[in-house]
Amino acid sequence: DAKTTQPPSMDCAEGRAANLPCNHSTISGNEYVYWYRQIHSQGPQYIIHGLKNNETNEMASLIITEDRKSSTLILPHATLRDTAVYYCIVRPGGGADGLTFGKGTHLIIQP
Amino acid sequence: GAVVSQHPSWVICKSGTSVKIECRSLDFQATTMFWYRQFPKQSLMLMATSNEGSKATYEQGVEKDKFLINHASLTLSTLTVTSAHPEDSSFYICSAPGLANEQFFGPGTRLTVL
């Protein structure tokens, strides 16, 4: 799986959009970008994934650059419950392997 | 999204005893499940892949005789920590893949070995 780079921590004000960046400059053509988050003392939660087009679901939006070397996860209206560690993981869409977690970004939503 | 459950959510045991943790996919079938552990202030580390009807595959450095995995059905995988010691105290989490290869995680089991 391609390596990803994320900032270790970010702050965001409640009610504002939280934009979490991820660099994956060595991504291969068949690799997708997946985002997960882990709220303290809970199991991780799947958020969203994409290949090259921008994606949106009820939780977030995923913006992938045209060269696919970086992406941004957007939480449109952050709440205190969005405080968590966010992981960006790149892997093949058809892969059947377990995940390799980096250190992620600790997003802290400030009231 | 799909739901994965784990039982128990926490367990305290004496050193030398064995502990079994269950992972269930509640509304979908999973021929493969994954087991992770997480030490305080660290990321999840993949321990093993549980395969329904066949042997589990373990990551390098994980003792297969200590962490016994059984995937008896398409909705249940169990992890047994045998002869547990204090250094096995950790947060154990399972996951199962969805149709788009996204992973659905259980809520985790906190094991404390005294």
CSV table of C-alpha atoms in Angstrom, one decimal:
chain,number,residue,atom,x,y,z
A,1,ASP,CA,0.0,0.0,0.0
A,2,ALA,CA,1.2,3.5,-0.8
A,3,LYS,CA,2.5,5.6,2.1
A,4,THR,CA,0.5,8.5,3.3
A,5,THR,CA,1.5,11.7,5.2
A,6,GLN,CA,-0.9,13.6,7.5
A,7,PRO,CA,-0.4,16.4,9.9
A,8,PRO,CA,-0.3,15.1,13.5
A,9,SER,CA,-2.9,17.5,14.8
A,10,MET,CA,-5.4,20.1,13.8
A,11,ASP,CA,-7.9,22.4,15.6
A,12,CYS,CA,-11.2,23.5,14.2
A,13,ALA,CA,-14.0,25.7,15.6
A,14,GLU,CA,-17.3,24.0,16.2
A,15,GLY,CA,-19.7,24.7,13.3
A,16,ARG,CA,-16.9,25.4,10.8
A,17,ALA,CA,-15.7,23.1,8.1
A,18,ALA,CA,-12.8,20.9,9.0
A,19,ASN,CA,-10.4,20.2,6.1
A,20,LEU,CA,-8.0,17.4,6.7
A,21,PRO,CA,-5.2,16.9,4.2
A,22,CYS,CA,-3.4,13.8,3.2
A,23,ASN,CA,-0.4,13.4,0.9
A,24,HIS,CA,-0.1,10.1,-1.1
A,25,SER,CA,2.4,11.0,-3.8
A,26,THR,CA,3.3,7.3,-4.6
A,27,ILE,CA,-0.3,6.2,-5.1
A,28,SER,CA,-0.7,3.6,-7.8
A,29,GLY,CA,-3.4,3.6,-10.5
A,30,ASN,CA,-5.5,0.9,-8.9
A,31,GLU,CA,-5.3,2.3,-5.3
A,32,TYR,CA,-8.2,4.0,-3.6
A,33,VAL,CA,-8.1,6.6,-0.8
A,34,TYR,CA,-9.9,5.5,2.3
A,35,TRP,CA,-10.7,7.6,5.4
A,36,TYR,CA,-11.4,6.3,8.8
A,37,ARG,CA,-11.7,7.9,12.2
A,38,GLN,CA,-11.3,6.7,15.8
A,39,ILE,CA,-13.0,8.4,18.6
A,40,HIS,CA,-11.2,7.8,21.9
A,41,SER,CA,-11.6,4.3,23.3
A,42,GLN,CA,-13.8,3.1,20.4
A,43,GLY,CA,-13.2,1.0,17.3
A,44,PRO,CA,-12.4,2.9,14.1
A,45,GLN,CA,-15.3,4.1,11.9
A,46,TYR,CA,-15.3,4.0,8.1
A,47,ILE,CA,-16.0,7.5,6.6
A,48,ILE,CA,-15.6,7.5,2.9
A,49,HIS,CA,-13.4,6.4,0.0
A,50,GLY,CA,-12.7,7.3,-3.6
A,51,LEU,CA,-10.5,6.6,-6.6
A,52,LYS,CA,-10.2,9.8,-8.6
A,53,ASN,CA,-13.6,11.6,-8.5
A,54,ASN,CA,-14.7,13.7,-5.6
A,55,GLU,CA,-17.1,11.8,-3.3
A,56,THR,CA,-19.7,12.9,-0.8
A,57,ASN,CA,-21.8,11.0,1.7
A,58,GLU,CA,-23.8,11.9,4.8
A,59,MET,CA,-20.7,12.1,6.9
A,60,ALA,CA,-18.1,14.0,4.7
A,61,SER,CA,-16.7,14.9,1.3
A,62,LEU,CA,-13.6,13.7,-0.2
A,63,ILE,CA,-11.7,15.8,-2.7
A,64,ILE,CA,-8.9,14.1,-4.7
A,65,THR,CA,-6.5,16.2,-6.7
A,66,GLU,CA,-6.3,15.6,-10.4
A,67,ASP,CA,-2.9,14.0,-10.2
A,68,ARG,CA,-4.2,11.9,-7.2
A,69,LYS,CA,-1.1,12.7,-5.2
A,70,SER,CA,-3.1,14.3,-2.4
A,71,SER,CA,-6.6,14.5,-1.0
A,72,THR,CA,-8.7,16.4,1.5
A,73,LEU,CA,-11.4,15.1,3.8
A,74,ILE,CA,-14.0,17.7,4.5
A,75,LEU,CA,-16.4,17.7,7.5
A,76,PRO,CA,-18.8,20.5,6.5
A,77,HIS,CA,-20.1,21.5,9.9
A,78,ALA,CA,-17.8,20.1,12.6
A,79,THR,CA,-19.3,19.3,16.0
A,80,LEU,CA,-17.6,18.4,19.3
A,81,ARG,CA,-18.4,14.7,18.5
A,82,ASP,CA,-16.1,14.9,15.5
A,83,THR,CA,-13.1,15.1,17.8
A,84,ALA,CA,-11.1,12.0,16.8
A,85,VAL,CA,-8.0,10.7,15.1
A,86,TYR,CA,-8.5,10.6,11.4
A,87,TYR,CA,-6.6,8.1,9.2
A,88,CYS,CA,-6.0,8.3,5.5
A,89,ILE,CA,-5.2,4.9,4.0
A,90,VAL,CA,-4.4,4.1,0.4
A,91,ARG,CA,-4.9,0.6,-0.8
A,92,PRO,CA,-6.2,-1.4,-3.8
A,93,GLY,CA,-9.9,-1.5,-4.1
A,94,GLY,CA,-10.0,-5.3,-4.5
A,95,GLY,CA,-7.4,-6.0,-1.8
A,96,ALA,CA,-8.3,-8.5,0.9
A,97,ASP,CA,-5.6,-7.6,3.4
A,98,GLY,CA,-5.9,-5.9,6.7
A,99,LEU,CA,-5.2,-2.3,7.1
A,100,THR,CA,-1.9,-0.6,8.0
A,101,PHE,CA,-2.6,2.4,10.1
A,102,GLY,CA,-0.2,5.4,10.3
A,103,LYS,CA,-0.4,8.0,13.1
A,104,GLY,CA,-3.3,9.9,11.6
A,105,THR,CA,-4.4,13.4,12.4
A,106,HIS,CA,-5.8,14.2,15.8
A,107,LEU,CA,-8.6,16.6,15.0
A,108,ILE,CA,-9.8,18.7,18.0
A,109,ILE,CA,-13.0,20.6,17.6
A,110,GLN,CA,-13.1,23.6,19.9
A,111,PRO,CA,-16.4,25.0,21.3
B,1,GLY,CA,-23.1,0.8,7.2
B,2,ALA,CA,-22.6,-2.8,8.3
B,3,VAL,CA,-22.4,-3.6,12.0
B,4,VAL,CA,-19.7,-5.6,13.7
B,5,SER,CA,-20.1,-6.4,17.4
B,6,GLN,CA,-17.5,-7.7,19.9
B,7,HIS,CA,-18.0,-9.4,23.2
B,8,PRO,CA,-17.0,-8.7,25.9
B,9,SER,CA,-16.4,-5.0,25.8
B,10,TRP,CA,-13.9,-5.3,28.6
B,11,VAL,CA,-12.4,-8.1,30.6
B,12,ILE,CA,-10.0,-8.4,33.6
B,13,CYS,CA,-8.2,-11.6,34.2
B,14,LYS,CA,-5.5,-13.1,36.2
B,15,SER,CA,-2.1,-13.8,34.8
B,16,GLY,CA,-1.9,-17.3,33.3
B,17,THR,CA,-5.5,-17.6,32.4
B,18,SER,CA,-7.0,-17.6,28.9
B,19,VAL,CA,-9.5,-15.1,27.5
B,20,LYS,CA,-11.8,-15.5,24.5
B,21,ILE,CA,-13.0,-12.5,22.5
B,22,GLU,CA,-15.9,-12.8,20.0
B,23,CYS,CA,-16.4,-10.8,16.9
B,24,ARG,CA,-19.6,-11.0,15.0
B,25,SER,CA,-20.8,-9.5,11.7
B,26,LEU,CA,-24.5,-8.7,12.5
B,27,ASP,CA,-26.1,-8.0,9.2
B,28,PHE,CA,-23.7,-9.4,6.6
B,29,GLN,CA,-21.5,-12.4,6.1
B,30,ALA,CA,-17.7,-12.3,6.3
B,31,THR,CA,-15.4,-15.0,5.0
B,32,THR,CA,-12.5,-12.9,6.2
B,33,MET,CA,-12.1,-10.9,9.4
B,34,PHE,CA,-9.2,-9.1,10.8
B,35,TRP,CA,-7.8,-8.8,14.4
B,36,TYR,CA,-5.9,-5.7,15.6
B,37,ARG,CA,-4.5,-4.6,18.9
B,38,GLN,CA,-3.8,-1.1,20.1
B,39,PHE,CA,-1.6,-0.1,22.9
B,40,PRO,CA,-2.1,3.3,24.7
B,41,LYS,CA,-1.3,6.3,22.5
B,42,GLN,CA,-0.4,4.1,19.6
B,43,SER,CA,-2.2,3.2,16.3
B,44,LEU,CA,-3.9,-0.1,15.6
B,45,MET,CA,-1.6,-2.9,14.6
B,46,LEU,CA,-2.8,-5.7,12.5
B,47,MET,CA,-2.3,-9.1,14.3
B,48,ALA,CA,-3.9,-11.6,12.0
B,49,THR,CA,-6.4,-12.4,9.3
B,50,SER,CA,-9.2,-14.8,10.2
B,51,ASN,CA,-10.4,-17.0,7.4
B,52,GLU,CA,-13.7,-18.9,7.5
B,53,GLY,CA,-13.0,-22.6,7.2
B,54,SER,CA,-9.3,-22.4,7.1
B,55,LYS,CA,-6.3,-21.4,9.2
B,56,ALA,CA,-5.7,-17.8,10.2
B,57,THR,CA,-2.6,-16.0,8.9
B,58,TYR,CA,-0.6,-14.1,11.4
B,59,GLU,CA,1.5,-11.0,11.0
B,60,GLN,CA,5.2,-11.2,11.6
B,61,GLY,CA,6.0,-11.2,15.3
B,62,VAL,CA,2.5,-12.4,16.4
B,63,GLU,CA,2.6,-15.8,18.1
B,64,LYS,CA,0.0,-18.0,16.6
B,65,ASP,CA,0.1,-20.4,19.6
B,66,LYS,CA,-0.6,-17.6,22.0
B,67,PHE,CA,-3.3,-15.9,20.0
B,68,LEU,CA,-5.7,-18.6,18.8
B,69,ILE,CA,-8.1,-17.6,16.1
B,70,ASN,CA,-11.2,-19.6,15.1
B,71,HIS,CA,-13.5,-18.5,12.3
B,72,ALA,CA,-16.2,-21.1,12.8
B,73,SER,CA,-19.0,-19.5,10.7
B,74,LEU,CA,-19.5,-16.7,8.2
B,75,THR,CA,-20.5,-14.3,11.0
B,76,LEU,CA,-18.3,-15.3,13.9
B,77,SER,CA,-14.5,-15.1,14.6
B,78,THR,CA,-13.0,-15.7,18.0
B,79,LEU,CA,-9.6,-14.7,19.4
B,80,THR,CA,-8.4,-16.5,22.4
B,81,VAL,CA,-5.4,-15.1,24.3
B,82,THR,CA,-3.9,-18.1,26.0
B,83,SER,CA,-1.8,-17.9,29.2
B,84,ALA,CA,-2.3,-14.1,29.3
B,85,HIS,CA,0.3,-12.0,30.9
B,86,PRO,CA,0.3,-8.3,31.8
B,87,GLU,CA,2.1,-7.3,28.6
B,88,ASP,CA,-0.9,-8.7,26.7
B,89,SER,CA,-3.1,-6.0,28.2
B,90,SER,CA,-4.4,-4.0,25.3
B,91,PHE,CA,-7.4,-2.9,23.2
B,92,TYR,CA,-8.3,-5.7,20.8
B,93,ILE,CA,-10.4,-4.7,17.8
B,94,CYS,CA,-11.8,-6.8,14.9
B,95,SER,CA,-13.0,-5.8,11.5
B,96,ALA,CA,-14.8,-7.3,8.5
B,97,PRO,CA,-14.7,-6.0,4.9
B,98,GLY,CA,-17.6,-4.6,3.0
B,99,LEU,CA,-18.4,-4.9,-0.6
B,100,ALA,CA,-16.1,-1.9,-1.5
B,101,ASN,CA,-13.3,-3.3,0.6
B,102,GLU,CA,-14.0,-0.8,3.2
B,103,GLN,CA,-13.5,-2.2,6.7
B,104,PHE,CA,-16.2,-2.2,9.4
B,105,PHE,CA,-14.8,-2.3,12.9
B,106,GLY,CA,-16.1,-3.7,16.1
B,107,PRO,CA,-16.3,-1.5,19.2
B,108,GLY,CA,-13.2,-3.1,20.7
B,109,THR,CA,-12.4,-5.2,23.8
B,110,ARG,CA,-10.2,-3.8,26.5
B,111,LEU,CA,-8.2,-6.6,28.1
B,112,THR,CA,-6.5,-6.0,31.5
B,113,VAL,CA,-4.3,-8.8,32.8
B,114,LEU,CA,-3.4,-8.6,36.5
